[in-house]
Short mmCIF file of C-alpha atoms and ligand atoms in Angstrom, two decimals:
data_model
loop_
_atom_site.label_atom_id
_atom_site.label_comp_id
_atom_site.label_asym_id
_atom_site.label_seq_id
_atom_site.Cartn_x
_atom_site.Cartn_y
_atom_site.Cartn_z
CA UNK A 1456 -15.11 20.54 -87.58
CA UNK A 1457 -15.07 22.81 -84.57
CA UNK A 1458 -15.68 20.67 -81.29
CA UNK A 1459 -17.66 23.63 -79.52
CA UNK A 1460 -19.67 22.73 -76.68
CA UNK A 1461 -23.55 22.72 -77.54
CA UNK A 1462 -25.02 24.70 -74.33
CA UNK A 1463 -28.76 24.38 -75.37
CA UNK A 1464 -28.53 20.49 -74.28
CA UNK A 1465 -27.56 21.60 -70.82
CA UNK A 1466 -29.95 21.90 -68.03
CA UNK A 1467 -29.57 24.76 -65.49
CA UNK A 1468 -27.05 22.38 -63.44
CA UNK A 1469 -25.07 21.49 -66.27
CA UNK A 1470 -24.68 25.09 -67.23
CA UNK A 1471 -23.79 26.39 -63.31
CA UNK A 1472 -20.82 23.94 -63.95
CA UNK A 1473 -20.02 25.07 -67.03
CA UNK A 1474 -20.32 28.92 -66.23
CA UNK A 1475 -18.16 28.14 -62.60
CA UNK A 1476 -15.48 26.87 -65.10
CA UNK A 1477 -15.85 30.94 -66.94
CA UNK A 1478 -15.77 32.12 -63.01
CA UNK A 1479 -18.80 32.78 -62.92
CA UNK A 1480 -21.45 33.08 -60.54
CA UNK A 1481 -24.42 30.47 -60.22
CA UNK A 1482 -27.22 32.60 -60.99
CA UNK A 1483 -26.05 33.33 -64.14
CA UNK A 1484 -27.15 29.83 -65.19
CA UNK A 1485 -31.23 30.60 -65.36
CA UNK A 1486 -30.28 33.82 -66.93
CA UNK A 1487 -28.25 32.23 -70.06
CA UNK A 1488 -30.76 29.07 -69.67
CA UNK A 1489 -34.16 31.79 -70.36
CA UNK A 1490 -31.98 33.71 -73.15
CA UNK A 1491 -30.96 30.23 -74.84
CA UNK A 1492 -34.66 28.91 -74.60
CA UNK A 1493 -35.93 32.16 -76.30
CA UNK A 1494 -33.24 31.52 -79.27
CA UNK A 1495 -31.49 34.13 -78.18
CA UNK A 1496 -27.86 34.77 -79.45
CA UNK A 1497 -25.18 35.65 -77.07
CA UNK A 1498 -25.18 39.55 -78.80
CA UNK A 1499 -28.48 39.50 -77.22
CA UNK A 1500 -28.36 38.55 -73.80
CA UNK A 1501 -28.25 41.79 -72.22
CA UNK A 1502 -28.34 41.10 -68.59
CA UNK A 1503 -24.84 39.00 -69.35
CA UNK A 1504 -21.80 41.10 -69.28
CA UNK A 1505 -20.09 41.93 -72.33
CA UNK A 1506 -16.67 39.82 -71.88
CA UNK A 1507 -19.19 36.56 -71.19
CA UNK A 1508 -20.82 37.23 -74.51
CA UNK A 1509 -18.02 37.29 -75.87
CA UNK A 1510 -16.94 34.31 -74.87
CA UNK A 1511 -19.81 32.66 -75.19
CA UNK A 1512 -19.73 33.50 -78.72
CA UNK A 1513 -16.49 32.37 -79.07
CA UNK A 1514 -16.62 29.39 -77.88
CA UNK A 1515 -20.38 27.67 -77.61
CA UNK A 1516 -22.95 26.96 -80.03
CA UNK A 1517 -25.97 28.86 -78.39
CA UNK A 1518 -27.88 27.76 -81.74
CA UNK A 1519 -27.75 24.86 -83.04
CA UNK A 1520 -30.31 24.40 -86.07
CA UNK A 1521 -30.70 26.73 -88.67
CA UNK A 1522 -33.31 27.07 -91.45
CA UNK A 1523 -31.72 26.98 -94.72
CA UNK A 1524 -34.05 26.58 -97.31
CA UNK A 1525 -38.19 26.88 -96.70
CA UNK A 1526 -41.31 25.37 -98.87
CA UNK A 1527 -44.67 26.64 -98.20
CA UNK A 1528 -47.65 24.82 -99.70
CA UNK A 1529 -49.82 26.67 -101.90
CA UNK A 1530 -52.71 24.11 -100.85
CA UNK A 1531 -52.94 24.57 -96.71
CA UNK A 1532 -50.15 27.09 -96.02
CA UNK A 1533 -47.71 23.91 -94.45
CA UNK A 1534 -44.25 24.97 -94.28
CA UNK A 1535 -41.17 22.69 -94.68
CA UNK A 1536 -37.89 23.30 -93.87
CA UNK A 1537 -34.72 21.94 -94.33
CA UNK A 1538 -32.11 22.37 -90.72
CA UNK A 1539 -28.64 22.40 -91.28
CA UNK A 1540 -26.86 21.38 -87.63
CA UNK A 1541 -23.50 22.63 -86.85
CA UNK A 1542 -21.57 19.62 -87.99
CA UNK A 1543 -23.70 20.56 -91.64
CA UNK A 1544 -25.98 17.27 -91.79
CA UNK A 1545 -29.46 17.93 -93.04
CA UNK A 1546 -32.43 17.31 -91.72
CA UNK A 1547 -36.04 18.31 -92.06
CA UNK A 1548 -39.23 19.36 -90.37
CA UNK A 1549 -42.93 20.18 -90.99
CA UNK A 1550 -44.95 23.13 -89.54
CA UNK A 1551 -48.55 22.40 -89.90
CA UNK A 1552 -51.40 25.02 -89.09
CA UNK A 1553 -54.80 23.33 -87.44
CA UNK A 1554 -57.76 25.04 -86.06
CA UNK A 1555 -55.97 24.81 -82.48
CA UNK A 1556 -52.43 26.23 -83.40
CA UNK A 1557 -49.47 25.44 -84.71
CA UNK A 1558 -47.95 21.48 -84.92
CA UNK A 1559 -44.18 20.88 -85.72
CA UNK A 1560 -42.68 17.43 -86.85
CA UNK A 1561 -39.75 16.70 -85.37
CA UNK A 1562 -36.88 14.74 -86.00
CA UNK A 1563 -34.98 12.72 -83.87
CA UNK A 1564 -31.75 11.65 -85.63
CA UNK A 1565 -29.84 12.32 -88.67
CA UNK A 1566 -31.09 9.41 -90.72
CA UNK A 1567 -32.23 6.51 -89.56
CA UNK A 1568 -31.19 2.90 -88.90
CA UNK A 1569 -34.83 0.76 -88.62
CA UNK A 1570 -35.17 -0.20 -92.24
CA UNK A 1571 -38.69 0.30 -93.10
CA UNK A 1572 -39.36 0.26 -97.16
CA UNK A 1573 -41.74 2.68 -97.38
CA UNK A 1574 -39.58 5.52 -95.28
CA UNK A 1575 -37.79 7.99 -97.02
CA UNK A 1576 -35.61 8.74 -94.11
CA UNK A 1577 -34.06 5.13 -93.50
CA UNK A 1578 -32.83 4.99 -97.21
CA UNK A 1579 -29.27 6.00 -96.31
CA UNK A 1580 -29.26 4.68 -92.80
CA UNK A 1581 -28.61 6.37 -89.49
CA UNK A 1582 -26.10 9.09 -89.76
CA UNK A 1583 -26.19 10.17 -85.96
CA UNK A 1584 -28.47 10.97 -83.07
CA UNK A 1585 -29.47 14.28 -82.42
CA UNK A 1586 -29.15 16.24 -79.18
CA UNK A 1587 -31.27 17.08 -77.02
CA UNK A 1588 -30.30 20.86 -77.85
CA UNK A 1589 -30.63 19.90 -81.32
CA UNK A 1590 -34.30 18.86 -80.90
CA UNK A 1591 -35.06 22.02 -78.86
CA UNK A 1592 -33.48 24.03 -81.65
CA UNK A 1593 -35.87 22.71 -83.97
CA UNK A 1594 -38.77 24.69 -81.93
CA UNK A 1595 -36.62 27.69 -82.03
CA UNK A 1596 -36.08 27.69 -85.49
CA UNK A 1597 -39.68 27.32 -86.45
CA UNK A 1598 -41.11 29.99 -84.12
CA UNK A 1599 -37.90 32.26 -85.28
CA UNK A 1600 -39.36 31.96 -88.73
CA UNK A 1601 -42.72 31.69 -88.18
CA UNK A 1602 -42.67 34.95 -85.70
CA UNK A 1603 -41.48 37.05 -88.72
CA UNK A 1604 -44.85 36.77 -90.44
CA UNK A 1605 -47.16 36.17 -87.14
CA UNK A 1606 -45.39 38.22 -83.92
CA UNK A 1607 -47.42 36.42 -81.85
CA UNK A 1608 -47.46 32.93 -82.61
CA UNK A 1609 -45.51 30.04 -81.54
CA UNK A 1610 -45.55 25.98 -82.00
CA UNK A 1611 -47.69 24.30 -79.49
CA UNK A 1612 -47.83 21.14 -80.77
CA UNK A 1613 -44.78 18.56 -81.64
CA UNK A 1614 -44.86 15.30 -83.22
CA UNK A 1615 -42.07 13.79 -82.89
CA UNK A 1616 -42.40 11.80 -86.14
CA UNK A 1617 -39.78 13.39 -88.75
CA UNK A 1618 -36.36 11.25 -89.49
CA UNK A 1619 -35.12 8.90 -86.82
CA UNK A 1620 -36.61 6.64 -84.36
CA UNK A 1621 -36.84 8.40 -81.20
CA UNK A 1622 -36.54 5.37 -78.97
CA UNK A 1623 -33.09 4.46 -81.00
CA UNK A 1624 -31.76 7.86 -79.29
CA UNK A 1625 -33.35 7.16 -75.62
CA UNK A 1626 -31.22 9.60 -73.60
CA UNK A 1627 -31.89 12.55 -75.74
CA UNK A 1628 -34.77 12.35 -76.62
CA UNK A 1629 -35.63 11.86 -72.34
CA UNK A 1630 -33.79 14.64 -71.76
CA UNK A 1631 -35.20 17.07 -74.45
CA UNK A 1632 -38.42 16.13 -72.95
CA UNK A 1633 -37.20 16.96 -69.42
CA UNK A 1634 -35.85 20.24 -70.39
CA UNK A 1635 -39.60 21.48 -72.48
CA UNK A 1636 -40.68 20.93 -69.05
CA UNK A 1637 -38.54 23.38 -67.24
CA UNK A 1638 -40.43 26.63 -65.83
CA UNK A 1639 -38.05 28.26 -67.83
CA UNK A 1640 -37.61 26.72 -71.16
CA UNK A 1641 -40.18 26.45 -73.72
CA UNK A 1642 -43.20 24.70 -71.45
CA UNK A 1643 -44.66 23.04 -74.26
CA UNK A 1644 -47.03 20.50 -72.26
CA UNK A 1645 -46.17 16.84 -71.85
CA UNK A 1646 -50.13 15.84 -73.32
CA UNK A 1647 -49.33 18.61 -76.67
CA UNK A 1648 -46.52 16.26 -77.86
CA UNK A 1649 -46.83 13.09 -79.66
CA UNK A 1650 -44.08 10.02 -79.70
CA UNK A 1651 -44.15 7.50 -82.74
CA UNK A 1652 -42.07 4.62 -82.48
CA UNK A 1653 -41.52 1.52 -84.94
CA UNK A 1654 -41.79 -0.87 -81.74
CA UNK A 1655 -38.57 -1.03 -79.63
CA UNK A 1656 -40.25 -2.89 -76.92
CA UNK A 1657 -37.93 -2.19 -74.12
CA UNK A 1658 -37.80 1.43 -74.57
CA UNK A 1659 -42.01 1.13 -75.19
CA UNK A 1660 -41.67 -0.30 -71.35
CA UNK A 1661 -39.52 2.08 -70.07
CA UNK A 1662 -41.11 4.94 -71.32
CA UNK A 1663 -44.48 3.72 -69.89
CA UNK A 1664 -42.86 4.64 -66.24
CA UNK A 1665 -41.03 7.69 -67.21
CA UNK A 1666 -44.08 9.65 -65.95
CA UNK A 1667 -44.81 11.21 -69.34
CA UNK A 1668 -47.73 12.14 -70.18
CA UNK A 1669 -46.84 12.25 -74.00
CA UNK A 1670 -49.22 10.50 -76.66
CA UNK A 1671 -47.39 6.99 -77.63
CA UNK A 1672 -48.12 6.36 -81.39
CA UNK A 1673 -47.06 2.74 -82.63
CA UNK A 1674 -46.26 2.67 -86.35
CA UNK A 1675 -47.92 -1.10 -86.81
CA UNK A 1676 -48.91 -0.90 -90.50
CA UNK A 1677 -49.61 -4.44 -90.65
CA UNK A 1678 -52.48 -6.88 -89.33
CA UNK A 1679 -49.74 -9.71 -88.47
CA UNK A 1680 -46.29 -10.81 -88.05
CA UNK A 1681 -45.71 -12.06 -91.65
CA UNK A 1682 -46.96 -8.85 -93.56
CA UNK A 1683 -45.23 -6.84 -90.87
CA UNK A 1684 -41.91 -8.66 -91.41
CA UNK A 1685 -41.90 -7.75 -94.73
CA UNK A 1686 -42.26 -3.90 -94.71
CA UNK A 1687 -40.59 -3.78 -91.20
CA UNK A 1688 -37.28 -5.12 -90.10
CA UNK A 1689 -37.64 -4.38 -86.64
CA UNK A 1690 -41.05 -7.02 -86.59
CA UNK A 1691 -38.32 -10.20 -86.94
CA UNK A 1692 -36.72 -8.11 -83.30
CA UNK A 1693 -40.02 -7.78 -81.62
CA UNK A 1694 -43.02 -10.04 -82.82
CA UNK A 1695 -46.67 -8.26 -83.29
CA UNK A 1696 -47.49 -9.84 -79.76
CA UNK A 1697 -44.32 -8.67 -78.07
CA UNK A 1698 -45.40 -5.53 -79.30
CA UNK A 1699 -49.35 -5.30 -78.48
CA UNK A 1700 -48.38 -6.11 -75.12
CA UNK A 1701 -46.01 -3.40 -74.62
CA UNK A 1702 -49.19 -1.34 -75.49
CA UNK A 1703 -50.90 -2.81 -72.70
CA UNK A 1704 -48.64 -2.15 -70.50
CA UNK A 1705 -48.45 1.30 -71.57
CA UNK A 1706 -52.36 1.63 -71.18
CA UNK A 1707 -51.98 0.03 -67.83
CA UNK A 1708 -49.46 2.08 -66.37
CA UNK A 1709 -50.24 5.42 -67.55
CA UNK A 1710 -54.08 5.36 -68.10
CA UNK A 1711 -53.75 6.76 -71.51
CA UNK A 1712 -54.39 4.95 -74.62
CA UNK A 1713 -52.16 4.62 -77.68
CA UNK A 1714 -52.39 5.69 -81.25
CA UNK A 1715 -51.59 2.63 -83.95
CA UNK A 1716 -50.46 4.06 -87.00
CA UNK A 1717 -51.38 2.21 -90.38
CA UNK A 1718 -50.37 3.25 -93.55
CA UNK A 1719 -52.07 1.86 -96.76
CA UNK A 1720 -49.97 0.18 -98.51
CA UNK A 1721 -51.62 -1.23 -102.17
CA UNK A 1722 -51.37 -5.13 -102.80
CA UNK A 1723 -49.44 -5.29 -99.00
CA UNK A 1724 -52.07 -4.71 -95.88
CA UNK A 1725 -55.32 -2.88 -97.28
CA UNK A 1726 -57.44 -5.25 -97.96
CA UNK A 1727 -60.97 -5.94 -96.15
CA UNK A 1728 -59.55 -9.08 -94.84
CA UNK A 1729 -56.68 -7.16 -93.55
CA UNK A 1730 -58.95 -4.78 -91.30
CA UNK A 1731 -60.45 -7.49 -89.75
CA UNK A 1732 -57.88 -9.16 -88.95
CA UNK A 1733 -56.77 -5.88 -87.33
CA UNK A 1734 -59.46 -5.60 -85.68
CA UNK A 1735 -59.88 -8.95 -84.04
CA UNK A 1736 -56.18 -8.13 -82.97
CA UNK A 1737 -56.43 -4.74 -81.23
CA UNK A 1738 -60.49 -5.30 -79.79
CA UNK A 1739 -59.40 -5.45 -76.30
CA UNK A 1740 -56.77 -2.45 -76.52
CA UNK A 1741 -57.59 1.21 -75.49
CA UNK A 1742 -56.59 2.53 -78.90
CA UNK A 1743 -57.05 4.94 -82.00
CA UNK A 1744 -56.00 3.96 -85.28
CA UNK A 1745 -54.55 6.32 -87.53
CA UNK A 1746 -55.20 5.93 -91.06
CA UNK A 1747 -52.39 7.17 -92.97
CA UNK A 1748 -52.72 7.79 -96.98
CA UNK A 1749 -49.07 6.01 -98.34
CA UNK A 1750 -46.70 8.87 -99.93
CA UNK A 1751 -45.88 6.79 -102.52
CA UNK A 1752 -41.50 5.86 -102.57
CA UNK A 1753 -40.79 5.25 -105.93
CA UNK A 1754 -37.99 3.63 -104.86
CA UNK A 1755 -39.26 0.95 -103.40
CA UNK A 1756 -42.10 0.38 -105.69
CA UNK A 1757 -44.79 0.87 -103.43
CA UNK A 1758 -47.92 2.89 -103.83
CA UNK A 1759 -50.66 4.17 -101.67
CA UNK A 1760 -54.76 2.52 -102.45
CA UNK A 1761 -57.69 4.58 -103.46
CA UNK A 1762 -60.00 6.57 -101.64
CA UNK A 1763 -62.38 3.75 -102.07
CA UNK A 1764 -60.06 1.35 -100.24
CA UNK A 1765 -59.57 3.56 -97.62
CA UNK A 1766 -63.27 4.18 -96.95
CA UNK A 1767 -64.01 0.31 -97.02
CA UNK A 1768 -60.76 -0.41 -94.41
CA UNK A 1769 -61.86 1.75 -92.53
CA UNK A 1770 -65.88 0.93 -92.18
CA UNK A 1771 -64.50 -2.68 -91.51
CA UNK A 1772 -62.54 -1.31 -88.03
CA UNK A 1773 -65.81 0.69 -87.43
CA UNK A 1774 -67.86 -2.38 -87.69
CA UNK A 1775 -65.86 -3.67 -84.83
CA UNK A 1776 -66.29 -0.93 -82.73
CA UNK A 1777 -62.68 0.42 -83.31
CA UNK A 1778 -62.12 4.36 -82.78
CA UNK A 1779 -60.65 5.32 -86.40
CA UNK A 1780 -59.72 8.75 -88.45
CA UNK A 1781 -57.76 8.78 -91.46
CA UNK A 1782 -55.11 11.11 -91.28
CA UNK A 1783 -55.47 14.71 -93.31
CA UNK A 1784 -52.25 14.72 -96.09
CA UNK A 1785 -50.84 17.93 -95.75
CA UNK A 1786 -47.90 19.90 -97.62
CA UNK A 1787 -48.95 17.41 -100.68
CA UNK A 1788 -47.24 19.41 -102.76
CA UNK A 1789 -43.78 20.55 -101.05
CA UNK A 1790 -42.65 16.76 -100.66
CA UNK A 1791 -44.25 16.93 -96.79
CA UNK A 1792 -43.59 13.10 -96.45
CA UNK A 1793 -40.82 12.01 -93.97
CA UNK A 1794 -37.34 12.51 -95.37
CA UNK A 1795 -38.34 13.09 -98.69
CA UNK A 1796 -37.12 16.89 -98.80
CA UNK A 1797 -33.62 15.30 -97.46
CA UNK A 1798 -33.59 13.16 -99.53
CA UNK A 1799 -34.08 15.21 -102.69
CA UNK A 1800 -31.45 16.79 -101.51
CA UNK A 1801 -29.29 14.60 -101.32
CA UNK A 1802 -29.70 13.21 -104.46
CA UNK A 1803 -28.95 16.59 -105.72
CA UNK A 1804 -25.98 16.34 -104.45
CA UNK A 1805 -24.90 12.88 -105.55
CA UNK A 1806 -26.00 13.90 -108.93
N1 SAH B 987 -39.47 6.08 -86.33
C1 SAH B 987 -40.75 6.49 -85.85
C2 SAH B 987 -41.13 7.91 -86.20
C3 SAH B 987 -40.85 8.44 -87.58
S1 SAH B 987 -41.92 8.10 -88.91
C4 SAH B 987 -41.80 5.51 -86.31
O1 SAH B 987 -41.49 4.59 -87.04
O2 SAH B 987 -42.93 5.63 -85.89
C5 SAH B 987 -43.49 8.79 -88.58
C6 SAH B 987 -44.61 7.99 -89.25
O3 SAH B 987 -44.62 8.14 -90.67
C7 SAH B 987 -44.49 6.50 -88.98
O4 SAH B 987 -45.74 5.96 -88.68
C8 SAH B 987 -43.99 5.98 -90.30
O5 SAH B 987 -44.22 4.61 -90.42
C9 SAH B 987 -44.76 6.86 -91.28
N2 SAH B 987 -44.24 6.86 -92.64
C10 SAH B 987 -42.98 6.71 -93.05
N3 SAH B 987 -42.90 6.72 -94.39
C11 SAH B 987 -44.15 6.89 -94.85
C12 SAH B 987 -44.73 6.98 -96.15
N4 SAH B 987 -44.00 6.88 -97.25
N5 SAH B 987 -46.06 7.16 -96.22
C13 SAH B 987 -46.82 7.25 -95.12
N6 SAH B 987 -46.33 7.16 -93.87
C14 SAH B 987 -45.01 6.98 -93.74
#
């Protein structure tokens, strides 16, 4: 593999040094910096001369993720794709269309390491982070394809909720963050974007003073440490208390609340019992919970509950005053569940 130098990762200082290195003068940097940020190819940067094209060409990735194969759902018009990077790993991403615009799910890494049984996207561990570049290519790719059918429409919304736990890959995912915020990048605002994370408590901490205004989403999924154990490995890091606190603290220092994600798992956390239990656990918390309708893993043997289940879970967190939505399933029919386009894949390819 060709060890090119990724530029869209760079922020305008990093590329001043690398464009001094090509001779060249500092204010080229915001010039290639707007040109990379509009997925722009080097052919097409025309206030560059030609001979720095050319090398850029040459010698940089300018683009890092490419769309190589596309599902669009004949049910709400949700497009999947599957990325190929430059070092040809796949990953995958959602593009969902609400009343307010456009809402891509982004992944993190290529793979990942935390374990949980019902997630697609753990099932052959963590293959590597992702760059920050790599993230921001993402966006590109999705507005490139999405501007051939709508000219004038772009993502506005992330989640950053496709393969990988975000807070496993810290730096990058800080510094993709950091560069969304630049005047001149792709100044998608801080409260548009959502951050799940499985509950790495230090990085939950951390975060909280970063000065983000992103949404923090916990995936919890379970009312208490020994259900939670059992479906996540990182619970038996971090207990359920170790966790809810870190949510405090997040509360506390940024004023925001947080978004607990809970998936319905049949026979595991679903039952009345469970939602109370929830609820007595989470009362004093500025929170949301998420409802999230299981896509079921054969794999693992697990399977979502009924639409009964989910009305009487939910009534119980109501009952106790707890703010609760179920979360719409989109792409249903275009494998829309995390990693499980990937993973298809892959399989393919084993097979
Ligand atoms: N690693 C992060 C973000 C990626 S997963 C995290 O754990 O939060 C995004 C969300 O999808 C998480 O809440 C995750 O638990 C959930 N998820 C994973 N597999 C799922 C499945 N089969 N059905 C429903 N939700 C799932």
């Amino acid at each position: 593999m060709s060890e090119k130098k990724e530029l869209l990762s760079l922020g305008k200082d990093e590329l001043a040094e690398e464009l001094k290195g090509l001779g060249q003068p500092a204010f080229r940097a915001k010039q290639l910096f707007v040109w990379l940020h509009k997925g722009k190819l080097p052919a097409e940067m025309m206030n560059l001369p030609l001979p720095l094209r050319e090398t850029l060409a040459e010698q940089y990735i300018c683009n890092p993720v490419e769309i190589i194969e596309e599902k669009v759902s004949k049910i709400d018009g949700t497009r999947k794709f599957l990325y190929q990077l430059p070092d040809h790993h796949l990953i995958e991403g959602v593009l969902m269309k609400y009343h307010y615009g456009y809402t891509l799910c982004l992944s993190t890494q290529v793979g990942c390491k935390m374990g949980c049984l019902f997630c697609a996207s753990t099932l052959n561990g963590c293959i590597r982070n992702l760059t920050a570049g790599e993230m921001l290519g993402q966006i590109l790719a999705a507005n490139r394809r999405l501007q051939m059918d709508e000219p004038e429409s772009s993502v506005g919304n992330l989640v950053l909720m496709g393969s990988g736990e975000p807070f496993d890959n810290y730096e990058n995912v800080l510094k993709f963050l950091r560069l969304l915020k630049e005047p001149d990048g792709l100044c998608i605002g801080m409260r548009s974007i959502s951050l799940s994370t499985c509950g790495l408590v230090p990085e939950m901490k951390r975060f909280s003073k970063e000065g983000l205004p992103v949404t923090l989403s916990l995936s919890l999924h379970a009312p208490n440490d020994a259900i939670r154990k059992t479906i996540m490995p990182v619970a038996k890091r971090y207990s359920m208390e170790e966790v809810l606190s870190a949510c405090r603290y997040y509360v506390a220092e940024t004023g925001r609340r947080v978004i607990f994600e809970y998936a319905l798992i049949h026979g595991v956390n679903a039952s009345p019992e469970h939602a109370r239990e929830l609820a007595s656990k989470i009362r004093n918390l500025q929170c949301h919970v998420n409802l999230i309708p299981l896509n079921s893993v054969p794999e693992r043997g697990l399977r979502g509950v009924s639409e009964k289940e989910v009305h009487i879970f939910m009534a119980e967190l109501q009952k106790a005053n707890i703010s609760v939505t179920r979360r719409r399933e989109m792409g249903d029919d275009i494998e829309g569940a995390c990693g499980q386009l990937r993973r298809h894949y892959l399989n393919l390819a084993e097979s």
